[in-house]
PDB file of C-alpha atoms and ligand atoms in Angstrom:
ATOM      1  CA  MET W   1     -39.111-133.615 -36.213  1.00 94.00           C
ATOM      2  CA  LYS W   2     -36.690-135.004 -33.618  1.00 97.00           C
ATOM      3  CA  THR W   3     -37.924-135.756 -30.097  1.00 97.00           C
ATOM      4  CA  ILE W   4     -36.037-135.119 -26.851  1.00 98.00           C
ATOM      5  CA  ILE W   5     -37.491-136.708 -23.737  1.00 98.00           C
ATOM      6  CA  ALA W   6     -36.314-135.501 -20.326  1.00 98.00           C
ATOM      7  CA  ASN W   7     -36.477-138.201 -17.678  1.00 98.00           C
ATOM      8  CA  TRP W   8     -36.032-136.480 -14.312  1.00 98.00           C
ATOM      9  CA  LYS W   9     -36.412-139.795 -12.395  1.00 98.00           C
ATOM     10  CA  ALA W  10     -36.816-139.148  -8.621  1.00 98.00           C
ATOM     11  CA  ASN W  11     -35.519-135.555  -8.850  1.00 98.00           C
ATOM     12  CA  PRO W  12     -35.596-132.812  -7.655  1.00 98.00           C
ATOM     13  CA  ALA W  13     -36.605-132.975  -4.003  1.00 98.00           C
ATOM     14  CA  THR W  14     -38.932-129.975  -3.805  1.00 98.00           C
ATOM     15  CA  LEU W  15     -41.704-128.394  -5.834  1.00 98.00           C
ATOM     16  CA  ALA W  16     -39.871-125.065  -5.890  1.00 98.00           C
ATOM     17  CA  GLU W  17     -36.834-126.686  -7.511  1.00 98.00           C
ATOM     18  CA  ALA W  18     -39.049-128.586  -9.938  1.00 98.00           C
ATOM     19  CA  GLN W  19     -40.776-125.354 -10.981  1.00 98.00           C
ATOM     20  CA  GLU W  20     -37.476-123.613 -11.548  1.00 98.00           C
ATOM     21  CA  LEU W  21     -36.084-126.456 -13.637  1.00 98.00           C
ATOM     22  CA  PHE W  22     -39.333-126.775 -15.565  1.00 97.00           C
ATOM     23  CA  SER W  23     -39.538-123.122 -16.406  1.00 96.00           C
ATOM     24  CA  ALA W  24     -35.952-123.095 -17.754  1.00 97.00           C
ATOM     25  CA  GLU W  25     -36.661-126.146 -19.890  1.00 97.00           C
ATOM     26  CA  VAL W  26     -40.024-124.887 -21.147  1.00 96.00           C
ATOM     27  CA  GLU W  27     -38.319-121.671 -22.188  1.00 95.00           C
ATOM     28  CA  ALA W  28     -35.614-123.612 -24.039  1.00 96.00           C
ATOM     29  CA  ALA W  29     -38.249-125.779 -25.715  1.00 96.00           C
ATOM     30  CA  GLU W  30     -39.979-122.661 -26.961  1.00 94.00           C
ATOM     31  CA  LYS W  31     -36.723-121.264 -28.320  1.00 95.00           C
ATOM     32  CA  TYR W  32     -35.958-124.482 -30.177  1.00 96.00           C
ATOM     33  CA  SER W  33     -39.508-125.344 -31.115  1.00 95.00           C
ATOM     34  CA  SER W  34     -38.490-127.380 -34.149  1.00 95.00           C
ATOM     35  CA  VAL W  35     -37.707-130.098 -31.576  1.00 97.00           C
ATOM     36  CA  ARG W  36     -40.519-132.008 -29.873  1.00 97.00           C
ATOM     37  CA  THR W  37     -39.633-131.669 -26.169  1.00 97.00           C
ATOM     38  CA  VAL W  38     -41.258-133.949 -23.611  1.00 98.00           C
ATOM     39  CA  ILE W  39     -40.558-133.454 -19.903  1.00 98.00           C
ATOM     40  CA  CYS W  40     -41.252-136.331 -17.510  1.00 98.00           C
ATOM     41  CA  PRO W  41     -41.219-135.109 -13.895  1.00 98.00           C
ATOM     42  CA  PRO W  42     -42.129-137.219 -10.850  1.00 98.00           C
ATOM     43  CA  PHE W  43     -45.890-137.743 -10.381  1.00 97.00           C
ATOM     44  CA  VAL W  44     -46.115-135.424  -7.372  1.00 97.00           C
ATOM     45  CA  PHE W  45     -45.148-132.392  -9.456  1.00 98.00           C
ATOM     46  CA  LEU W  46     -47.371-133.082 -12.450  1.00 97.00           C
ATOM     47  CA  GLU W  47     -50.379-131.129 -11.247  1.00 96.00           C
ATOM     48  CA  GLU W  48     -48.477-127.940 -10.459  1.00 97.00           C
ATOM     49  CA  LEU W  49     -46.292-128.174 -13.545  1.00 97.00           C
ATOM     50  CA  SER W  50     -49.290-128.717 -15.800  1.00 96.00           C
ATOM     51  CA  LYS W  51     -50.808-125.517 -14.348  1.00 95.00           C
ATOM     52  CA  GLN W  52     -47.503-123.738 -14.841  1.00 93.00           C
ATOM     53  CA  LEU W  53     -47.482-124.852 -18.465  1.00 93.00           C
ATOM     54  CA  ALA W  54     -51.084-123.791 -19.028  1.00 90.00           C
ATOM     55  CA  THR W  55     -50.423-120.283 -17.750  1.00 87.00           C
ATOM     56  CA  SER W  56     -47.180-119.774 -19.652  1.00 79.00           C
ATOM     57  CA  ASN W  57     -47.524-118.627 -23.225  1.00 68.00           C
ATOM     58  CA  GLN W  58     -45.012-121.277 -24.214  1.00 67.00           C
ATOM     59  CA  GLN W  59     -47.170-124.326 -23.746  1.00 65.00           C
ATOM     60  CA  LEU W  60     -47.183-125.372 -27.378  1.00 80.00           C
ATOM     61  CA  ALA W  61     -43.538-126.377 -27.550  1.00 87.00           C
ATOM     62  CA  THR W  62     -43.480-128.590 -24.460  1.00 94.00           C
ATOM     63  CA  SER W  63     -45.302-131.833 -23.794  1.00 96.00           C
ATOM     64  CA  LEU W  64     -45.715-133.306 -20.367  1.00 97.00           C
ATOM     65  CA  GLY W  65     -44.805-136.940 -19.781  1.00 98.00           C
ATOM     66  CA  ALA W  66     -45.136-139.344 -16.871  1.00 98.00           C
ATOM     67  CA  GLN W  67     -42.550-141.841 -15.663  1.00 98.00           C
ATOM     68  CA  ASP W  68     -45.034-144.668 -15.107  1.00 98.00           C
ATOM     69  CA  ILE W  69     -48.692-145.609 -15.522  1.00 98.00           C
ATOM     70  CA  PHE W  70     -51.081-148.200 -14.119  1.00 98.00           C
ATOM     71  CA  TRP W  71     -53.386-150.210 -16.350  1.00 97.00           C
ATOM     72  CA  GLU W  72     -56.742-149.867 -14.587  1.00 96.00           C
ATOM     73  CA  LYS W  73     -58.905-146.746 -14.499  1.00 93.00           C
ATOM     74  CA  SER W  74     -59.466-146.787 -10.723  1.00 94.00           C
ATOM     75  CA  GLY W  75     -59.990-149.231  -7.881  1.00 95.00           C
ATOM     76  CA  PRO W  76     -58.127-151.085  -5.143  1.00 97.00           C
ATOM     77  CA  TYR W  77     -54.567-150.551  -6.414  1.00 97.00           C
ATOM     78  CA  THR W  78     -52.603-148.995  -3.579  1.00 97.00           C
ATOM     79  CA  GLY W  79     -49.972-146.556  -4.699  1.00 96.00           C
ATOM     80  CA  GLU W  80     -50.873-146.636  -8.377  1.00 97.00           C
ATOM     81  CA  ILE W  81     -51.640-143.781 -10.770  1.00 97.00           C
ATOM     82  CA  SER W  82     -54.218-144.449 -13.475  1.00 97.00           C
ATOM     83  CA  PRO W  83     -54.258-143.342 -17.110  1.00 96.00           C
ATOM     84  CA  GLU W  84     -57.315-141.185 -16.378  1.00 95.00           C
ATOM     85  CA  MET W  85     -55.454-139.266 -13.685  1.00 96.00           C
ATOM     86  CA  LEU W  86     -52.551-138.642 -16.024  1.00 97.00           C
ATOM     87  CA  LYS W  87     -54.881-137.454 -18.774  1.00 96.00           C
ATOM     88  CA  ASN W  88     -56.334-134.900 -16.369  1.00 93.00           C
ATOM     89  CA  PHE W  89     -52.892-133.304 -16.111  1.00 94.00           C
ATOM     90  CA  GLY W  90     -52.496-133.162 -19.871  1.00 94.00           C
ATOM     91  CA  VAL W  91     -49.902-135.933 -19.971  1.00 97.00           C
ATOM     92  CA  SER W  92     -49.231-136.976 -23.572  1.00 97.00           C
ATOM     93  CA  HIS W  93     -46.349-139.457 -23.150  1.00 98.00           C
ATOM     94  CA  VAL W  94     -45.364-142.084 -20.608  1.00 98.00           C
ATOM     95  CA  LEU W  95     -42.126-144.002 -20.031  1.00 98.00           C
ATOM     96  CA  VAL W  96     -42.693-147.744 -19.896  1.00 98.00           C
ATOM     97  CA  GLY W  97     -40.167-150.515 -19.318  1.00 98.00           C
ATOM     98  CA  HIS W  98     -37.382-148.317 -17.954  1.00 98.00           C
ATOM     99  CA  SER W  99     -34.549-150.454 -16.582  1.00 97.00           C
ATOM    100  CA  ASP W 100     -34.925-148.855 -13.121  1.00 97.00           C
ATOM    101  CA  ARG W 101     -38.368-150.415 -12.996  1.00 97.00           C
ATOM    102  CA  ARG W 102     -37.420-153.668 -14.706  1.00 97.00           C
ATOM    103  CA  TYR W 103     -34.440-154.403 -12.456  1.00 96.00           C
ATOM    104  CA  LEU W 104     -34.886-152.436  -9.217  1.00 95.00           C
ATOM    105  CA  LEU W 105     -38.623-153.052  -8.922  1.00 96.00           C
ATOM    106  CA  GLY W 106     -38.944-156.359 -10.744  1.00 97.00           C
ATOM    107  CA  GLU W 107     -41.345-155.105 -13.398  1.00 98.00           C
ATOM    108  CA  ARG W 108     -41.975-157.990 -15.808  1.00 98.00           C
ATOM    109  CA  ASP W 109     -42.682-157.810 -19.530  1.00 98.00           C
ATOM    110  CA  GLU W 110     -46.293-158.933 -18.934  1.00 98.00           C
ATOM    111  CA  ILE W 111     -46.817-155.831 -16.798  1.00 98.00           C
ATOM    112  CA  ILE W 112     -45.061-153.601 -19.301  1.00 98.00           C
ATOM    113  CA  ASN W 113     -47.364-155.005 -21.979  1.00 98.00           C
ATOM    114  CA  LYS W 114     -50.451-154.104 -19.913  1.00 98.00           C
ATOM    115  CA  LYS W 115     -49.124-150.599 -19.322  1.00 98.00           C
ATOM    116  CA  ILE W 116     -48.494-150.030 -23.029  1.00 98.00           C
ATOM    117  CA  LYS W 117     -52.029-151.146 -23.842  1.00 98.00           C
ATOM    118  CA  ALA W 118     -53.520-148.924 -21.125  1.00 98.00           C
ATOM    119  CA  ALA W 119     -51.553-145.904 -22.328  1.00 98.00           C
ATOM    120  CA  LEU W 120     -52.642-146.434 -25.928  1.00 97.00           C
ATOM    121  CA  THR W 121     -56.274-146.829 -24.884  1.00 97.00           C
ATOM    122  CA  ALA W 122     -56.041-143.524 -23.008  1.00 97.00           C
ATOM    123  CA  GLY W 123     -54.415-141.790 -25.974  1.00 97.00           C
ATOM    124  CA  ILE W 124     -51.051-141.427 -24.222  1.00 98.00           C
ATOM    125  CA  ALA W 125     -47.971-142.281 -26.318  1.00 97.00           C
ATOM    126  CA  PRO W 126     -45.862-144.983 -24.654  1.00 98.00           C
ATOM    127  CA  VAL W 127     -42.087-144.524 -24.738  1.00 98.00           C
ATOM    128  CA  LEU W 128     -40.914-148.116 -24.475  1.00 98.00           C
ATOM    129  CA  LEU W 129     -37.345-148.597 -23.252  1.00 98.00           C
ATOM    130  CA  VAL W 130     -35.519-151.786 -24.134  1.00 98.00           C
ATOM    131  CA  GLY W 131     -31.888-152.820 -23.982  1.00 98.00           C
ATOM    132  CA  GLU W 132     -29.411-155.292 -22.623  1.00 97.00           C
ATOM    133  CA  LYS W 133     -28.199-155.078 -19.028  1.00 96.00           C
ATOM    134  CA  GLU W 134     -24.520-155.888 -19.436  1.00 94.00           C
ATOM    135  CA  LYS W 135     -22.179-155.078 -22.283  1.00 93.00           C
ATOM    136  CA  ASP W 136     -21.486-158.727 -22.969  1.00 93.00           C
ATOM    137  CA  ASP W 137     -25.139-159.845 -22.945  1.00 95.00           C
ATOM    138  CA  ILE W 138     -26.344-161.133 -26.284  1.00 95.00           C
ATOM    139  CA  ARG W 139     -28.104-157.999 -27.357  1.00 95.00           C
ATOM    140  CA  GLN W 140     -30.111-159.511 -30.169  1.00 95.00           C
ATOM    141  CA  ASP W 141     -31.652-162.137 -27.864  1.00 96.00           C
ATOM    142  CA  VAL W 142     -32.500-159.569 -25.178  1.00 97.00           C
ATOM    143  CA  LEU W 143     -34.107-157.159 -27.629  1.00 97.00           C
ATOM    144  CA  ILE W 144     -36.138-159.810 -29.400  1.00 96.00           C
ATOM    145  CA  ASP W 145     -37.295-161.293 -26.107  1.00 97.00           C
ATOM    146  CA  GLN W 146     -38.274-157.946 -24.533  1.00 97.00           C
ATOM    147  CA  LEU W 147     -40.016-156.589 -27.611  1.00 96.00           C
ATOM    148  CA  SER W 148     -41.903-159.776 -28.432  1.00 95.00           C
ATOM    149  CA  ARG W 149     -43.372-159.851 -24.926  1.00 97.00           C
ATOM    150  CA  ASP W 150     -43.826-156.112 -24.441  1.00 98.00           C
ATOM    151  CA  LEU W 151     -45.688-155.695 -27.730  1.00 96.00           C
ATOM    152  CA  GLU W 152     -47.679-158.912 -27.607  1.00 96.00           C
ATOM    153  CA  GLY W 153     -51.276-158.609 -28.779  1.00 96.00           C
ATOM    154  CA  LEU W 154     -50.819-155.153 -30.269  1.00 95.00           C
ATOM    155  CA  ASN W 155     -51.666-154.522 -33.904  1.00 94.00           C
ATOM    156  CA  SER W 156     -49.388-152.675 -36.280  1.00 91.00           C
ATOM    157  CA  GLU W 157     -51.324-149.431 -35.979  1.00 92.00           C
ATOM    158  CA  GLN W 158     -50.885-149.503 -32.195  1.00 94.00           C
ATOM    159  CA  ILE W 159     -47.208-150.420 -32.382  1.00 95.00           C
ATOM    160  CA  SER W 160     -46.505-147.560 -34.740  1.00 93.00           C
ATOM    161  CA  LYS W 161     -47.613-145.203 -31.922  1.00 94.00           C
ATOM    162  CA  VAL W 162     -45.008-146.608 -29.509  1.00 96.00           C
ATOM    163  CA  LEU W 163     -41.724-144.688 -29.317  1.00 97.00           C
ATOM    164  CA  ILE W 164     -39.263-147.545 -29.074  1.00 97.00           C
ATOM    165  CA  THR W 165     -36.078-146.482 -27.348  1.00 98.00           C
ATOM    166  CA  TYR W 166     -32.890-148.488 -27.375  1.00 98.00           C
ATOM    167  CA  GLU W 167     -31.326-147.784 -23.988  1.00 98.00           C
ATOM    168  CA  PRO W 168     -28.570-150.226 -22.985  1.00 97.00           C
ATOM    169  CA  VAL W 169     -28.610-150.377 -19.203  1.00 97.00           C
ATOM    170  CA  TRP W 170     -24.804-150.326 -18.920  1.00 97.00           C
ATOM    171  CA  ALA W 171     -24.765-146.975 -20.730  1.00 97.00           C
ATOM    172  CA  ILE W 172     -27.023-145.147 -18.231  1.00 97.00           C
ATOM    173  CA  SER W 173     -24.960-142.394 -16.640  1.00 96.00           C
ATOM    174  CA  THR W 174     -25.631-143.328 -13.020  1.00 94.00           C
ATOM    175  CA  HIS W 175     -24.166-146.816 -13.425  1.00 91.00           C
ATOM    176  CA  VAL W 176     -20.572-147.362 -12.373  1.00 88.00           C
ATOM    177  CA  GLY W 177     -18.227-146.968 -15.335  1.00 88.00           C
ATOM    178  CA  ALA W 178     -21.060-145.974 -17.675  1.00 94.00           C
ATOM    179  CA  GLU W 179     -20.371-144.443 -21.039  1.00 96.00           C
ATOM    180  CA  ALA W 180     -22.676-143.782 -23.956  1.00 97.00           C
ATOM    181  CA  ASP W 181     -22.969-146.493 -26.542  1.00 96.00           C
ATOM    182  CA  THR W 182     -21.370-145.732 -29.888  1.00 97.00           C
ATOM    183  CA  PRO W 183     -23.773-144.515 -32.562  1.00 97.00           C
ATOM    184  CA  GLU W 184     -22.670-147.466 -34.730  1.00 97.00           C
ATOM    185  CA  ASN W 185     -23.736-149.976 -32.055  1.00 96.00           C
ATOM    186  CA  ALA W 186     -26.981-148.127 -31.453  1.00 97.00           C
ATOM    187  CA  LEU W 187     -27.715-148.249 -35.180  1.00 97.00           C
ATOM    188  CA  GLU W 188     -27.029-151.964 -35.181  1.00 96.00           C
ATOM    189  CA  ALA W 189     -29.445-152.460 -32.267  1.00 96.00           C
ATOM    190  CA  ILE W 190     -32.033-150.389 -34.065  1.00 95.00           C
ATOM    191  CA  SER W 191     -31.669-152.485 -37.179  1.00 94.00           C
ATOM    192  CA  ILE W 192     -32.278-155.635 -35.095  1.00 95.00           C
ATOM    193  CA  VAL W 193     -35.466-154.067 -33.755  1.00 95.00           C
ATOM    194  CA  ARG W 194     -36.468-152.828 -37.165  1.00 93.00           C
ATOM    195  CA  SER W 195     -36.226-156.267 -38.727  1.00 92.00           C
ATOM    196  CA  LEU W 196     -38.143-157.828 -35.824  1.00 92.00           C
ATOM    197  CA  LEU W 197     -40.942-155.288 -36.228  1.00 92.00           C
ATOM    198  CA  ASN W 198     -40.979-155.912 -39.927  1.00 90.00           C
ATOM    199  CA  SER W 199     -41.037-159.696 -39.760  1.00 90.00           C
ATOM    200  CA  LYS W 200     -43.207-160.233 -36.670  1.00 87.00           C
ATOM    201  CA  PHE W 201     -45.535-157.244 -36.819  1.00 85.00           C
ATOM    202  CA  GLN W 202     -45.311-156.108 -40.474  1.00 85.00           C
ATOM    203  CA  ILE W 203     -44.177-152.590 -39.587  1.00 86.00           C
ATOM    204  CA  PRO W 204     -41.604-151.442 -42.126  1.00 78.00           C
ATOM    205  CA  ASN W 205     -40.999-147.850 -40.982  1.00 75.00           C
ATOM    206  CA  ALA W 206     -41.047-147.447 -37.209  1.00 82.00           C
ATOM    207  CA  SER W 207     -38.999-144.656 -35.624  1.00 82.00           C
ATOM    208  CA  PHE W 208     -36.499-145.206 -32.836  1.00 96.00           C
ATOM    209  CA  LEU W 209     -34.888-143.243 -30.035  1.00 98.00           C
ATOM    210  CA  TYR W 210     -31.607-143.749 -28.199  1.00 98.00           C
ATOM    211  CA  GLY W 211     -31.010-143.369 -24.459  1.00 98.00           C
ATOM    212  CA  GLY W 212     -27.950-143.752 -22.210  1.00 98.00           C
ATOM    213  CA  SER W 213     -25.521-140.954 -21.206  1.00 98.00           C
ATOM    214  CA  VAL W 214     -26.803-138.561 -23.862  1.00 98.00           C
ATOM    215  CA  SER W 215     -25.042-135.215 -23.444  1.00 98.00           C
ATOM    216  CA  GLU W 216     -24.401-132.007 -25.331  1.00 98.00           C
ATOM    217  CA  LYS W 217     -21.154-133.594 -26.529  1.00 98.00           C
ATOM    218  CA  ASN W 218     -22.619-136.686 -28.162  1.00 98.00           C
ATOM    219  CA  VAL W 219     -26.249-135.902 -29.012  1.00 98.00           C
ATOM    220  CA  ALA W 220     -25.450-134.848 -32.589  1.00 98.00           C
ATOM    221  CA  ASP W 221     -23.477-138.058 -33.214  1.00 98.00           C
ATOM    222  CA  PHE W 222     -26.647-140.057 -32.564  1.00 98.00           C
ATOM    223  CA  LEU W 223     -29.315-137.798 -33.978  1.00 98.00           C
ATOM    224  CA  LYS W 224     -27.576-136.958 -37.229  1.00 97.00           C
ATOM    225  CA  HIS W 225     -28.577-140.437 -38.369  1.00 96.00           C
ATOM    226  CA  PRO W 226     -32.070-140.404 -39.875  1.00 95.00           C
ATOM    227  CA  GLN W 227     -32.726-143.823 -38.272  1.00 94.00           C
ATOM    228  CA  ILE W 228     -32.533-142.206 -34.796  1.00 97.00           C
ATOM    229  CA  SER W 229     -35.428-139.841 -34.364  1.00 96.00           C
ATOM    230  CA  GLY W 230     -34.761-138.725 -30.826  1.00 98.00           C
ATOM    231  CA  ALA W 231     -33.214-139.316 -27.426  1.00 98.00           C
ATOM    232  CA  VAL W 232     -34.183-139.993 -23.826  1.00 98.00           C
ATOM    233  CA  VAL W 233     -32.060-137.786 -21.575  1.00 98.00           C
ATOM    234  CA  GLY W 234     -31.691-138.532 -17.856  1.00 98.00           C
ATOM    235  CA  GLY W 235     -28.848-136.839 -15.947  1.00 98.00           C
ATOM    236  CA  ALA W 236     -28.386-133.993 -18.419  1.00 98.00           C
ATOM    237  CA  SER W 237     -32.084-133.097 -18.151  1.00 98.00           C
ATOM    238  CA  LEU W 238     -31.448-132.010 -14.549  1.00 98.00           C
ATOM    239  CA  ARG W 239     -28.889-129.449 -15.730  1.00 98.00           C
ATOM    240  CA  PRO W 240     -30.880-126.746 -17.522  1.00 98.00           C
ATOM    241  CA  ALA W 241     -27.900-125.191 -19.308  1.00 98.00           C
ATOM    242  CA  GLU W 242     -26.856-128.532 -20.762  1.00 98.00           C
ATOM    243  CA  PHE W 243     -30.423-129.514 -21.595  1.00 98.00           C
ATOM    244  CA  THR W 244     -30.865-126.213 -23.448  1.00 98.00           C
ATOM    245  CA  LYS W 245     -27.699-126.920 -25.406  1.00 98.00           C
ATOM    246  CA  ILE W 246     -29.006-130.395 -26.303  1.00 98.00           C
ATOM    247  CA  LEU W 247     -32.188-128.819 -27.679  1.00 98.00           C
ATOM    248  CA  GLU W 248     -30.186-126.210 -29.573  1.00 98.00           C
ATOM    249  CA  ILE W 249     -27.945-128.836 -31.179  1.00 98.00           C
ATOM    250  CA  THR W 250     -30.938-131.043 -31.986  1.00 98.00           C
ATOM    251  CA  SER W 251     -32.769-128.137 -33.600  1.00 97.00           C
ATOM    252  CA  GLN W 252     -29.907-127.819 -36.078  1.00 97.00           C
ATOM    253  CA  ILE W 253     -30.244-131.390 -37.285  1.00 96.00           C
ATOM    254  CA  SER W 254     -32.759-132.072 -39.989  1.00 81.00           C
ATOM    255  CA  ASP W 255     -34.753-135.313 -40.071  1.00 77.00           C
TER     256      ASP W 255
HETATM  257  P1  PGA P   1     -28.870-140.913 -18.474  1.00 72.28           P
HETATM  258  O1  PGA P   1     -30.257-141.630 -18.139  1.00 72.28           O
HETATM  259  O2  PGA P   1     -29.121-139.957 -19.614  1.00 72.28           O
HETATM  260  O3  PGA P   1     -28.496-140.212 -17.208  1.00 72.28           O
HETATM  261  O4  PGA P   1     -27.901-141.988 -18.859  1.00 72.28           O
HETATM  262  C1  PGA P   1     -31.099-142.078 -19.159  1.00 72.28           C
HETATM  263  C2  PGA P   1     -32.244-142.878 -18.581  1.00 72.28           C
HETATM  264  O5  PGA P   1     -32.059-143.584 -17.590  1.00 72.28           O
HETATM  265  O6  PGA P   1     -33.364-142.824 -19.119  1.00 72.28           O
END
C-alpha cells in the first residue's frame, strides 16, 4: 500500500477554509482507499478536523497527522504540544525533521531524535524528513550524518516504524528555482539510506518516501518504483483537485 502524506504547513488561514479543504481530501481518500492518505494540518485545526473526521462516514481511509511534536507529556514548556495531546485528537503520524524546522527554526538532530522517541512511545508513527540543502552538497555525507544522529539509540524494531522520507531541500516547491529531483537521483539517495540502515542498524527492508515538488505530473514517475513507498506532498496538498488526482494516480500503481 502506497502512502501519501499531505503537509499543509502554515495553511490555510481560517478554520472554515481548513474544513473545506479537509472535506474534499477526505472524500478523495475514500474514493481511492487503496492509498494510505495522511493529512497533516496546523495544530489549531486538529481538534475540529478530528471531529469532522469522526462524524463523516469516511474516516477509515484518512489518517490525521501533526506537523510537530514535543517530547514531554506536560509541564513548563511554553508553546509546545505534547504527544498525549496529539493522541487525544486521534493523530497517528507526525512529521519530524522537516527542513523548515531544521533551517528556519534551528531544530538540531538531538531534538529530532527526542521527538522521534516520544512519538514512538506514544504510538504515533514518525515521518522523518532528511535531505541535503543545496544541490551541490555531498548528499551521502548529509544523509549519513542526519540519520545517524536522528536515529541514535533506537533499536531496529523502532526504526522500522519510522517512515524515512528523502526530501532534498532544494527541491521543495516554495524555494526559488525549485524543481523535483529526478526519480533516478531519489533512488540513489534511498539506496544510500538503505545501506546505512542495513550496516548500522541491521534493517534490511525499510520503506522510503520521497518529498519535494511532488505533483500530479511526476508522482507516478517516483511511485512506480517499488523502492519508493509513498510521497510527502506540500504545495499540491493545498489544491484539492490536484491532490485528488495524485491519489487517483497513486491508486493505480501497485506496490
Ligand atoms: P512541496 O513541499 O511538495 O511543496 O515541495 C514538500 C514539503 O515541504 O514537505
